[in-house]
Structure formats: C-alpha cells, structure tokens
Short mmCIF file of C-alpha atoms in Angstrom, two decimals:
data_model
loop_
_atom_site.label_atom_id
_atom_site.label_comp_id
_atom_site.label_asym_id
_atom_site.label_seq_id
_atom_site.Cartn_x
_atom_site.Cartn_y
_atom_site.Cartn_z
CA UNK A 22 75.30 -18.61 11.67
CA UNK A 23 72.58 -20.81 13.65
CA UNK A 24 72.25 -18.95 16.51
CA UNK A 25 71.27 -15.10 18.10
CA UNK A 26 74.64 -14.04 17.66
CA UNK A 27 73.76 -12.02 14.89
CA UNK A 28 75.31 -8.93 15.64
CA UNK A 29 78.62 -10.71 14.11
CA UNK A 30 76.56 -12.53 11.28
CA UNK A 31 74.84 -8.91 10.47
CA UNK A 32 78.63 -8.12 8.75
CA UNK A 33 77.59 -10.78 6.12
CA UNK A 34 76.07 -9.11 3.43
CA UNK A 35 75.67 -9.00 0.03
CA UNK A 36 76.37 -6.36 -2.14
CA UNK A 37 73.51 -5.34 -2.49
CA UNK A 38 73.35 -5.03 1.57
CA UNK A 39 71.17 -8.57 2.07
CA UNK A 40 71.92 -10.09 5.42
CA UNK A 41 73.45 -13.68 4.70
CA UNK A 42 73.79 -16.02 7.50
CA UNK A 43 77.08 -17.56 7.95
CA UNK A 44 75.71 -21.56 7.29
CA UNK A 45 79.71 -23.30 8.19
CA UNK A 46 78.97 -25.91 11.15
CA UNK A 47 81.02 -28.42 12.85
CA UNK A 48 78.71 -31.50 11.20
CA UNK A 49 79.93 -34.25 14.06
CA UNK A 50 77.03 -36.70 14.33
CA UNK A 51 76.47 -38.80 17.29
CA UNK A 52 75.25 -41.81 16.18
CA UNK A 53 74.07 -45.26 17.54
CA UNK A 54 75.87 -48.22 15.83
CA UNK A 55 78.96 -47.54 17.82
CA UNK A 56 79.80 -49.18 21.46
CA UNK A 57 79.16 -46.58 24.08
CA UNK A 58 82.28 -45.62 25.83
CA UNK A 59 84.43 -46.24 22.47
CA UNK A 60 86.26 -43.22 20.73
CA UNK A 61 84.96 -41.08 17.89
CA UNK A 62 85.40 -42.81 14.23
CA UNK A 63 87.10 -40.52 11.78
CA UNK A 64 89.62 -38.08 12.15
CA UNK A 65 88.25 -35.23 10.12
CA UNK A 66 86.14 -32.72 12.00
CA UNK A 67 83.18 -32.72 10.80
CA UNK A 68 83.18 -35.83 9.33
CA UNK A 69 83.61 -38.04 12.77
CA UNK A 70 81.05 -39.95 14.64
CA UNK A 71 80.44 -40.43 18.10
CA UNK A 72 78.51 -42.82 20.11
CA UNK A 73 75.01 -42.41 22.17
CA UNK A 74 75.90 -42.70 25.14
CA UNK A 75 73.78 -41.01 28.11
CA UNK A 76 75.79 -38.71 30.80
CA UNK A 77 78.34 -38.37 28.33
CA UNK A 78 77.15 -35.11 26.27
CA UNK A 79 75.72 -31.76 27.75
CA UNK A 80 73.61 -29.58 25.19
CA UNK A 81 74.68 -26.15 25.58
CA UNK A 82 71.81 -23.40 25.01
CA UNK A 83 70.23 -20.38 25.31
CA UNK A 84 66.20 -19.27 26.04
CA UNK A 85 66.76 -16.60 23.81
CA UNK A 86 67.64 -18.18 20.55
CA UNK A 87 65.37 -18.97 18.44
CA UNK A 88 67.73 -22.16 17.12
CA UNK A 89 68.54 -23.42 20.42
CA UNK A 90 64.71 -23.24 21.43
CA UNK A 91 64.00 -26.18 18.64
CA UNK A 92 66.78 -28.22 20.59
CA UNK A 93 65.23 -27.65 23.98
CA UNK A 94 61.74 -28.62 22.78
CA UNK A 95 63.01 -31.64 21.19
CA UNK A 96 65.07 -32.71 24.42
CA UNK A 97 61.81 -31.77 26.13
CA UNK A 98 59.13 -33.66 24.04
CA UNK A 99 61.48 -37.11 23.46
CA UNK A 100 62.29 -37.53 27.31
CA UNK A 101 66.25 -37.31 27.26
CA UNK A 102 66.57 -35.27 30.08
CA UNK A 103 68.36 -37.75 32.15
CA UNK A 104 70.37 -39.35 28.92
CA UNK A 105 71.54 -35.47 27.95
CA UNK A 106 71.71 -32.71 30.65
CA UNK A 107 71.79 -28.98 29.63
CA UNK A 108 73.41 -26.14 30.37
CA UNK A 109 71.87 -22.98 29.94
CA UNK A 110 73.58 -19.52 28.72
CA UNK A 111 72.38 -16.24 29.81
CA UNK A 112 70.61 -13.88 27.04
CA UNK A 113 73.74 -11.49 26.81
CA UNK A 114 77.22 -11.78 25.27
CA UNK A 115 79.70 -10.01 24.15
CA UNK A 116 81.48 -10.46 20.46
CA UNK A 117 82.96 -13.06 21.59
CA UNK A 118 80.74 -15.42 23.20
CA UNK A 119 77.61 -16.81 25.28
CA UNK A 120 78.23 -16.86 28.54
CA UNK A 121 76.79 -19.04 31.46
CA UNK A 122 76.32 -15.93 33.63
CA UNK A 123 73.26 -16.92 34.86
CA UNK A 124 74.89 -19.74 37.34
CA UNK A 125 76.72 -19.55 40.76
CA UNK A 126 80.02 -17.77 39.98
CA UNK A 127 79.23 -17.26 36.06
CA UNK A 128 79.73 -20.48 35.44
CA UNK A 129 78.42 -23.84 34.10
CA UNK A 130 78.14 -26.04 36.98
CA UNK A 131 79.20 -29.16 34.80
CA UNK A 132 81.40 -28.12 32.53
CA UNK A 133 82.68 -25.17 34.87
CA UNK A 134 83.42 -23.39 31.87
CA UNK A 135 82.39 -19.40 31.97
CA UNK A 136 82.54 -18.79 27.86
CA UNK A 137 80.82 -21.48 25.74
CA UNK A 138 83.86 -20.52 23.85
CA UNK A 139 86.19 -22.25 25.63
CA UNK A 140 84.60 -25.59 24.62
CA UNK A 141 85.30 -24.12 21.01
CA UNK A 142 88.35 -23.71 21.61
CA UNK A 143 89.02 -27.02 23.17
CA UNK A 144 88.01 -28.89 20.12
CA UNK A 145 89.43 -26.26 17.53
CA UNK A 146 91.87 -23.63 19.22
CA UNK A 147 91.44 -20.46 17.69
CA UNK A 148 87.59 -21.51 15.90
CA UNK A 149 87.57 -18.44 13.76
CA UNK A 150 83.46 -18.44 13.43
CA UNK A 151 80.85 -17.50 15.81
CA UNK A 152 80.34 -19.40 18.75
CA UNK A 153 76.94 -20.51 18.41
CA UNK A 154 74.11 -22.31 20.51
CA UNK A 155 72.66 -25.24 20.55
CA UNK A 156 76.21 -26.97 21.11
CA UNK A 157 76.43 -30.25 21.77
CA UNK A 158 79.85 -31.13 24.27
CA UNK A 159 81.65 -34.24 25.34
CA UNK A 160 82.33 -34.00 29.24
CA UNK A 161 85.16 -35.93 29.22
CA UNK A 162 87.12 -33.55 27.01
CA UNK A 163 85.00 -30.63 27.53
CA UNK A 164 85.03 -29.71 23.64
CA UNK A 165 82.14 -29.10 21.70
CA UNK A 166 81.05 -32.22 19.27
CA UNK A 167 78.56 -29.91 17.04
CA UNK A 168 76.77 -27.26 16.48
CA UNK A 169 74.97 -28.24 13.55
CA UNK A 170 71.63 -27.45 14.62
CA UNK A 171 69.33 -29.54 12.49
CA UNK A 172 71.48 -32.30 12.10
CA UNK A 173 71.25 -32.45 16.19
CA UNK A 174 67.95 -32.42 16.40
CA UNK A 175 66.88 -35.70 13.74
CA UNK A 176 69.56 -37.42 15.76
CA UNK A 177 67.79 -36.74 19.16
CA UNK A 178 64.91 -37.98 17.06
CA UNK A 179 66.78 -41.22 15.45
CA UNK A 180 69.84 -42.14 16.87
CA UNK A 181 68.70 -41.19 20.83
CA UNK A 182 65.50 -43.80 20.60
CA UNK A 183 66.88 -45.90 23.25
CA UNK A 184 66.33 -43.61 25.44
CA UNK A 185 63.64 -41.55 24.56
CA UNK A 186 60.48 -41.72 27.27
CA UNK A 187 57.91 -44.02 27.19
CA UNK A 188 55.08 -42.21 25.04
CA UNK A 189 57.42 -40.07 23.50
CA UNK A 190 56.10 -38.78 19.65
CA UNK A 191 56.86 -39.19 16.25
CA UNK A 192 57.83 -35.81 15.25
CA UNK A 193 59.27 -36.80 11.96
CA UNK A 194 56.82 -39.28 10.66
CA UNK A 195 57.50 -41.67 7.43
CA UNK A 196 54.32 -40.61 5.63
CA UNK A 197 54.76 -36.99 6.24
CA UNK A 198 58.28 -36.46 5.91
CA UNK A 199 58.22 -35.12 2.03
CA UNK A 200 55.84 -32.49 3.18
CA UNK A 201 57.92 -31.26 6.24
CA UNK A 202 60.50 -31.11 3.94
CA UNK A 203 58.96 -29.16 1.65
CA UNK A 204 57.44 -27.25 4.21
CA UNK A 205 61.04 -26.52 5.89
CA UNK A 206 62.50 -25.66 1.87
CA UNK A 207 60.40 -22.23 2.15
CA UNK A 208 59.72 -21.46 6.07
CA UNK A 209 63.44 -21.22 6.82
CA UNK A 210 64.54 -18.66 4.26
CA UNK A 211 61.21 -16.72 4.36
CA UNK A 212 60.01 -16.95 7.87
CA UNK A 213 62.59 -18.12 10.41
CA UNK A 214 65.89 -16.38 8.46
CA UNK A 215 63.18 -13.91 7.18
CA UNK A 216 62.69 -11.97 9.84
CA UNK A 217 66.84 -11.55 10.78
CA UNK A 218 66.85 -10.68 6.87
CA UNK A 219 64.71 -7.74 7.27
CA UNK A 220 66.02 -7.02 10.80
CA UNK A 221 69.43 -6.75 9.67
CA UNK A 222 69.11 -5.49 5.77
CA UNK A 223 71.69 -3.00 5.25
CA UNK A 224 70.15 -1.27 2.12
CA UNK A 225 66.33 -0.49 1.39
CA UNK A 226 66.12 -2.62 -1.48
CA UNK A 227 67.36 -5.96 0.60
CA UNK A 228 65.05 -4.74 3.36
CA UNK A 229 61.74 -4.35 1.34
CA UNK A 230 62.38 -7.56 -0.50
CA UNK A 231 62.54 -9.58 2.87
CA UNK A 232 60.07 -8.19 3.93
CA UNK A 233 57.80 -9.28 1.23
CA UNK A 234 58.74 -12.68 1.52
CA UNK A 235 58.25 -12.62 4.47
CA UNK A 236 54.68 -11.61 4.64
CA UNK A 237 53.45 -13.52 1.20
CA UNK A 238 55.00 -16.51 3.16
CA UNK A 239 53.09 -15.71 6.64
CA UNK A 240 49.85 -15.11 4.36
CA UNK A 241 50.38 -18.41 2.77
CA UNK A 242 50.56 -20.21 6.61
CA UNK A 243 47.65 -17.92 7.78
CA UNK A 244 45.58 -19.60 4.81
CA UNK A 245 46.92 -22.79 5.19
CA UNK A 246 46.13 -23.46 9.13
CA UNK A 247 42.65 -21.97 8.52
CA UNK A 248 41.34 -25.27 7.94
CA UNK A 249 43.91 -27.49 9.53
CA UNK A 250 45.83 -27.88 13.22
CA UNK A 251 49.26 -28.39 12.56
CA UNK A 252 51.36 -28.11 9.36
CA UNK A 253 51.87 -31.68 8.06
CA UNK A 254 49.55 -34.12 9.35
CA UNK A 255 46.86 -34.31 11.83
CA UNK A 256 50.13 -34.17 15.22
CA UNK A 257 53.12 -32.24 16.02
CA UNK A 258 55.81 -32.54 13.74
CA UNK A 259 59.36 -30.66 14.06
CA UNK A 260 57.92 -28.51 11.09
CA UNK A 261 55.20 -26.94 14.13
CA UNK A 262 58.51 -26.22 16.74
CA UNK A 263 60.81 -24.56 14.00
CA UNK A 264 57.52 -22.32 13.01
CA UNK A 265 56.88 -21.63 16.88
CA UNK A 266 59.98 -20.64 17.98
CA UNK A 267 59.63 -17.69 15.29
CA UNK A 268 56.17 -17.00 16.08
CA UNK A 269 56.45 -16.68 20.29
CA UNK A 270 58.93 -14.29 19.41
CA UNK A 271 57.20 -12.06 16.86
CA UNK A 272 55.41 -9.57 18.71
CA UNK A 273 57.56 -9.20 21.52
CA UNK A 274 60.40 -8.58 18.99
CA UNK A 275 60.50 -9.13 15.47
CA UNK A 276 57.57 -6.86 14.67
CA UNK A 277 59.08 -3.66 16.23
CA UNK A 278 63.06 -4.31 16.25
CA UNK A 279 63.36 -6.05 13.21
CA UNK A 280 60.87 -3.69 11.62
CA UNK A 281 58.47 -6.83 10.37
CA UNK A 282 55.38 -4.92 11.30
CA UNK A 283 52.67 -5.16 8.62
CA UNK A 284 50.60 -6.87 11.13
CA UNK A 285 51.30 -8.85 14.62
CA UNK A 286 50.52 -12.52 15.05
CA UNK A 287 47.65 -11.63 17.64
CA UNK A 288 45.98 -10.02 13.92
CA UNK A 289 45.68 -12.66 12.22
CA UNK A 290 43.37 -15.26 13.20
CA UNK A 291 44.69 -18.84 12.39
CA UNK A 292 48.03 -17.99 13.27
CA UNK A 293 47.43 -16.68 16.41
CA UNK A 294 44.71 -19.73 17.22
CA UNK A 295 47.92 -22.75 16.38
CA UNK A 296 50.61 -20.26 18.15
CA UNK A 297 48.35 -20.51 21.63
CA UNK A 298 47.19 -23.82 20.98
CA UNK A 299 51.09 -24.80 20.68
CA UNK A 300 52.32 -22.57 23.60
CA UNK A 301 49.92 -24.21 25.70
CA UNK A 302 50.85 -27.73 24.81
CA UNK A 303 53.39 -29.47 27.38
CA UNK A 304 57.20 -28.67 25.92
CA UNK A 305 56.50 -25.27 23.99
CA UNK A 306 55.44 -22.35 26.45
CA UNK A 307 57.19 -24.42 29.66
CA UNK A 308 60.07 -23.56 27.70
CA UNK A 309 59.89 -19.60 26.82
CA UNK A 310 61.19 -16.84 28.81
CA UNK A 311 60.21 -13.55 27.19
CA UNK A 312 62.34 -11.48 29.50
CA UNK A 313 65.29 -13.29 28.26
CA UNK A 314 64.16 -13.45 24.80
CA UNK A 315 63.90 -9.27 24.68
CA UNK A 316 66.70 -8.57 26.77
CA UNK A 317 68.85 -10.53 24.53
CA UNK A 318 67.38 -8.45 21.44
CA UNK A 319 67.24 -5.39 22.34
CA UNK A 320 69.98 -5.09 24.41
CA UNK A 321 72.97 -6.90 22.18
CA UNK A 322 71.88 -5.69 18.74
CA UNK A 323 73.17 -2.30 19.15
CA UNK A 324 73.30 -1.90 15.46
CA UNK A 325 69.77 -1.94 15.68
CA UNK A 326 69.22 -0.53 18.83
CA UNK A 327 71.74 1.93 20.16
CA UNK A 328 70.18 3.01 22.79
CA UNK A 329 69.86 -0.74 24.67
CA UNK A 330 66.80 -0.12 25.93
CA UNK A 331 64.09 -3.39 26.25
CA UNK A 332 60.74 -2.46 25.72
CA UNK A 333 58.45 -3.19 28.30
CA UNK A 334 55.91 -4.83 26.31
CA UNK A 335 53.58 -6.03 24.59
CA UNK A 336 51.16 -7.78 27.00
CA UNK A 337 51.51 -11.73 26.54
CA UNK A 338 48.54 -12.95 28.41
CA UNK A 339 46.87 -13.62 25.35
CA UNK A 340 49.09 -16.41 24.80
CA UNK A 341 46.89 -18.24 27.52
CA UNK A 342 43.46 -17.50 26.49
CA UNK A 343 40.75 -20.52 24.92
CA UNK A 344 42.10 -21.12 21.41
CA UNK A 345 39.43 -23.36 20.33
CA UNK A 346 41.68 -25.24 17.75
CA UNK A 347 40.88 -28.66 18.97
CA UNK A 348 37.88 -28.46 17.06
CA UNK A 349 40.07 -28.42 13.75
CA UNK A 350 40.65 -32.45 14.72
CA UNK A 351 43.95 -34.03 15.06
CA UNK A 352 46.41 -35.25 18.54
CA UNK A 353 49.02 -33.00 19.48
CA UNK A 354 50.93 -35.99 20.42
CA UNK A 355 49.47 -38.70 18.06
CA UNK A 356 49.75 -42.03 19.63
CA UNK A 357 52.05 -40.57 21.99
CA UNK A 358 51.34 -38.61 25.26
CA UNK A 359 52.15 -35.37 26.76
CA UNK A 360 55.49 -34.67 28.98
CA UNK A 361 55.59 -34.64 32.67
CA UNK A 362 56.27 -31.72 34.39
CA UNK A 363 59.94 -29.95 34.55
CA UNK A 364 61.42 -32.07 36.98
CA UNK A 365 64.92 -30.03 37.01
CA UNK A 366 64.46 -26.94 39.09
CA UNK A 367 67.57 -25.50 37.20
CA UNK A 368 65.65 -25.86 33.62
CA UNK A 369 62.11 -24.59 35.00
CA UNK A 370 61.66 -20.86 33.25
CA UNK A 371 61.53 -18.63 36.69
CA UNK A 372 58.08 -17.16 38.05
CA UNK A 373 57.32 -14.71 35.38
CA UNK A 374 58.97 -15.35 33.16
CA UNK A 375 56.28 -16.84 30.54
CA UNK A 376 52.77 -15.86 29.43
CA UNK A 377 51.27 -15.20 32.58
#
C-alpha cells in the first residue's frame, strides 16, 4: 500500500517472511482536455477521467507519511494551493483508517468527514484495501477520485499547468526524464520501500537481505552526490522529493525502529550535505513535522513497538546548519523561483514542530 498504514500492509509477506506492499490503487486521473464542470468519462473505476477544475478536489494527507509528503511538496513547489485545498489527517489511526483528529470536533472542516474512510466508502462501499493517503476527493460527492500516488503527482505536474504559480519549476524535465526514471527503477524498492522492508521483515533472512540493499543502494547515492547537487541534472527534480521524504525521516525513525542502523544520515557526508541543503530550500523542511512523523511510528506500529513509547530524540538542529552545497553548482529552482511563504495558517507546521 502507498501510505504509513503499514501495520495492515506488514500481513503481506512472502513466504519466506519479505514484507510486500500491497501496490492495488484506484488509478482515476484528472486530466485537462475535458470542460471543467462536466462529469467523469468512463465508467470503470480506475479507468475514468476527470476534469481540472480548481475548488473542485481536496487532497487528503498526512505529515507523517512519507507518500503523502511527495504530494504536499509538489502542491507546495507548483503553486496550487488555491486551485486544490488540503486537508490534513492526524499521525494516528486505528486499523481502519486516518482520521482528521487534528481539527475542531475531529473533523475535516470541508469535507466534514471524521474517517478518510468514509470518502472510500462513498466511491466504493465496502473498499476492502487500506485506506491510504495522499487521496485525492471530489467535493461535490465527497468520494475519493484516487489514491494512486505517483500518478497524482505527474498530473499536478502536467495536467494542473494552468494553474500552477508564476515561476513555478520544472520538476520533471524532457532532457532528464530517462535518468529520473532510472533513478526512481532502484530508489523505490531499495531505499524508499527499503527501509519498511527491513522494518517489517518477518524472518532473518528477508530482514538481512533488505537491509543490504538498502545500504549498497545508500552507498551508491552517498558516492553519487559527492560530486554533484541534486540527482538528475543541475535543479530539483521529483527524483530529489521522493529521496527526501525518506531521508528527513531516517534518523528520527528508520535507523532505530526499523532497525536500518549501519550508519545515520548525519554520518555520511554527501548525504547529509543535499538532505540540509534540501530541507532548507522553500517547500521541503516548511513542510516536516517530526513530532508527527515519530508519533505516528512509534506509536501505531505496535508490531514493532509494543510498548508505544516515542523516543524523544535525536536532536534535529543539524538539519539547519551551513551545508555548503551551493558550491557543487546548479539552481534549486532552475529558471524558476522559490515559493512564498505558507500563506494558510491551517497548513503552516506548528512552532516546533521542525528543525529548530
């Protein structure tokens, strides 16, 4: 599954006790060639198409997850705040949902739905998988559109343009695009499903062979941003926010509770250079709250931790320091610029919450 429900995609394993993620999305696309206002085209979920249209959708997410953190970014970097608002889950759930118990009255103050569940439901009563974030919803009917991650977030790239900010980047650029692809065709089952597939190995075997991967693949980036800024390119591309949303979260969780601890990030020096020169580039480390992030960790994976208890560290002030990487070349932004600040009080990460 494609979000930090894991706990219910931990029961899909191999035989030989590998953690396999449960992949089966609701693959809606919303696309541009058809008139705003007009009805989905298709009748197949899955299969249908629905039309840009701003005010109409509401991206449901979560701080916490990893998955839904790419989403946010995105949202963040392209402008589309005002063309998509978002609702924001709290970092706990139960087996049965994310809930929006961080609002007035446990609820989402759009929707006014208190399970993201319910907009599940509402497109496909009795959805027999996990009820994942980032979910994309249709406010008129209150059901969700999809869920299908990456397809979501080359369509806030593509299909969104007319309203993307003036300024906004190229995070999937033409001449680079083989090489994020290629780049995405090893990070994501090494790196970001690596860590969940050592976390939640159920034998020793399936544990120590994630593991490996895991680190041969982070040795491999570690070499490979030694002598240049981002991954692909001389700018941010959507191959740098999948990798950082697995980084910010490695020391503050995957090194201990998912038992990924050869090293930390703040050990090896490239890595930790590009994770604070990201963090502290407009649209990454606006968007992290680490006491959400661990209390959602260590507090619903009670397969992994019994006991609930969230660790009180590690100190994340490093996150801020000089990183020096500009002197590597490139433009974070190419011939794009930076975002303005958080305008939304409601989608600013609380006082504390971050780095500092």
């Amino acid at each position: 599954m494609a979000d930090d429900t894991e706990f219910i995609a931990a029961k899909n394993a191999s035989e030989d006790g590998e953690f396999v993620r449960d992949a089966t999305y609701i693959n809606d696309r919303v696309v541009a060639d058809l008139p705003a206002g007009s009805d989905p085209v298709g009748d197949k979920v899955g299969e249908m198409r629905w039309p840009v249209e701003a005010g109409r959708y509401r991206l449901m997410a979560a701080r916490a997850c990893p998955w839904a953190s790419r989403s946010i970014i995105v949202r963040r970097l392209m402008g589309l705040e005002d063309a998509i608002s978002m609702g924001l889950a709290g970092p706990t759930h139960d087996v049965n949902s994310w809930v929006f118990d961080l609002d007035p009255d446990g609820r989402d103050p759009v929707t006014g739905i208190y399970r993201l569940q319910e907009a599940y439901f509402n497109r496909i009563p009795d959805y027999p998988r996990g009820i994942t974030v980032p979910a994309l919803v249709d406010l008129p009917t209150t059901s969700v559109v999809t869920n299908a991650y990456q397809k979501l977030n080359f369509d806030l790239l593509s299909e969104w343009s007319a309203f993307h900010r003036d300024g906004a980047p190229d995070l999937y650029p033409e001449e680079h695009r083989d090489e994020i692809d290629e780049l995405d065709s090893w990070i994501y089952p090494t790196v970001n499903n690596g860590v969940y597939r050592s976390g939640f190995a159920a034998e020793q075997g399936a544990y120590e062979e994630a593991y490996d991967e895991l680190w041969a693949s982070l040795d491999r980036l570690e070499e490979r941003l030694t002598t240049r800024r981002y991954l692909a390119g001389d700018t941010i591309t959507v191959a740098d926010i999948r990798l950082f949303t697995t980084l910010v979260r490695f020391d503050a969780v995957y090194h201990g509770h998912f038992k990924a601890n050869r090293n930390k990030i703040t050990e090896m020096p490239a890595l930790w250079g590009y994770l604070r020169d990201l963090f502290q580039t407009p649209g990454f480390g606006d968007t992290c709250d680490f006491p959400q992030i661990k209390e959602h960790y260590y507090n619903v994976h009670r397969d992994v931790n019994p006991t609930g208890i969230v660790p009180k560290g590690p100190d994340l002030s490093g996150l801020l320091t000089p990183h020096h990487r500009e002197e590597l070349g490139g433009r974070p932004f190419g011939d794009g610029t930076a975002p303005g600040p958080i305008e939304n009080p409601s989608e600013r990460v609380p006082e504390g919450h971050g780095a500092g």
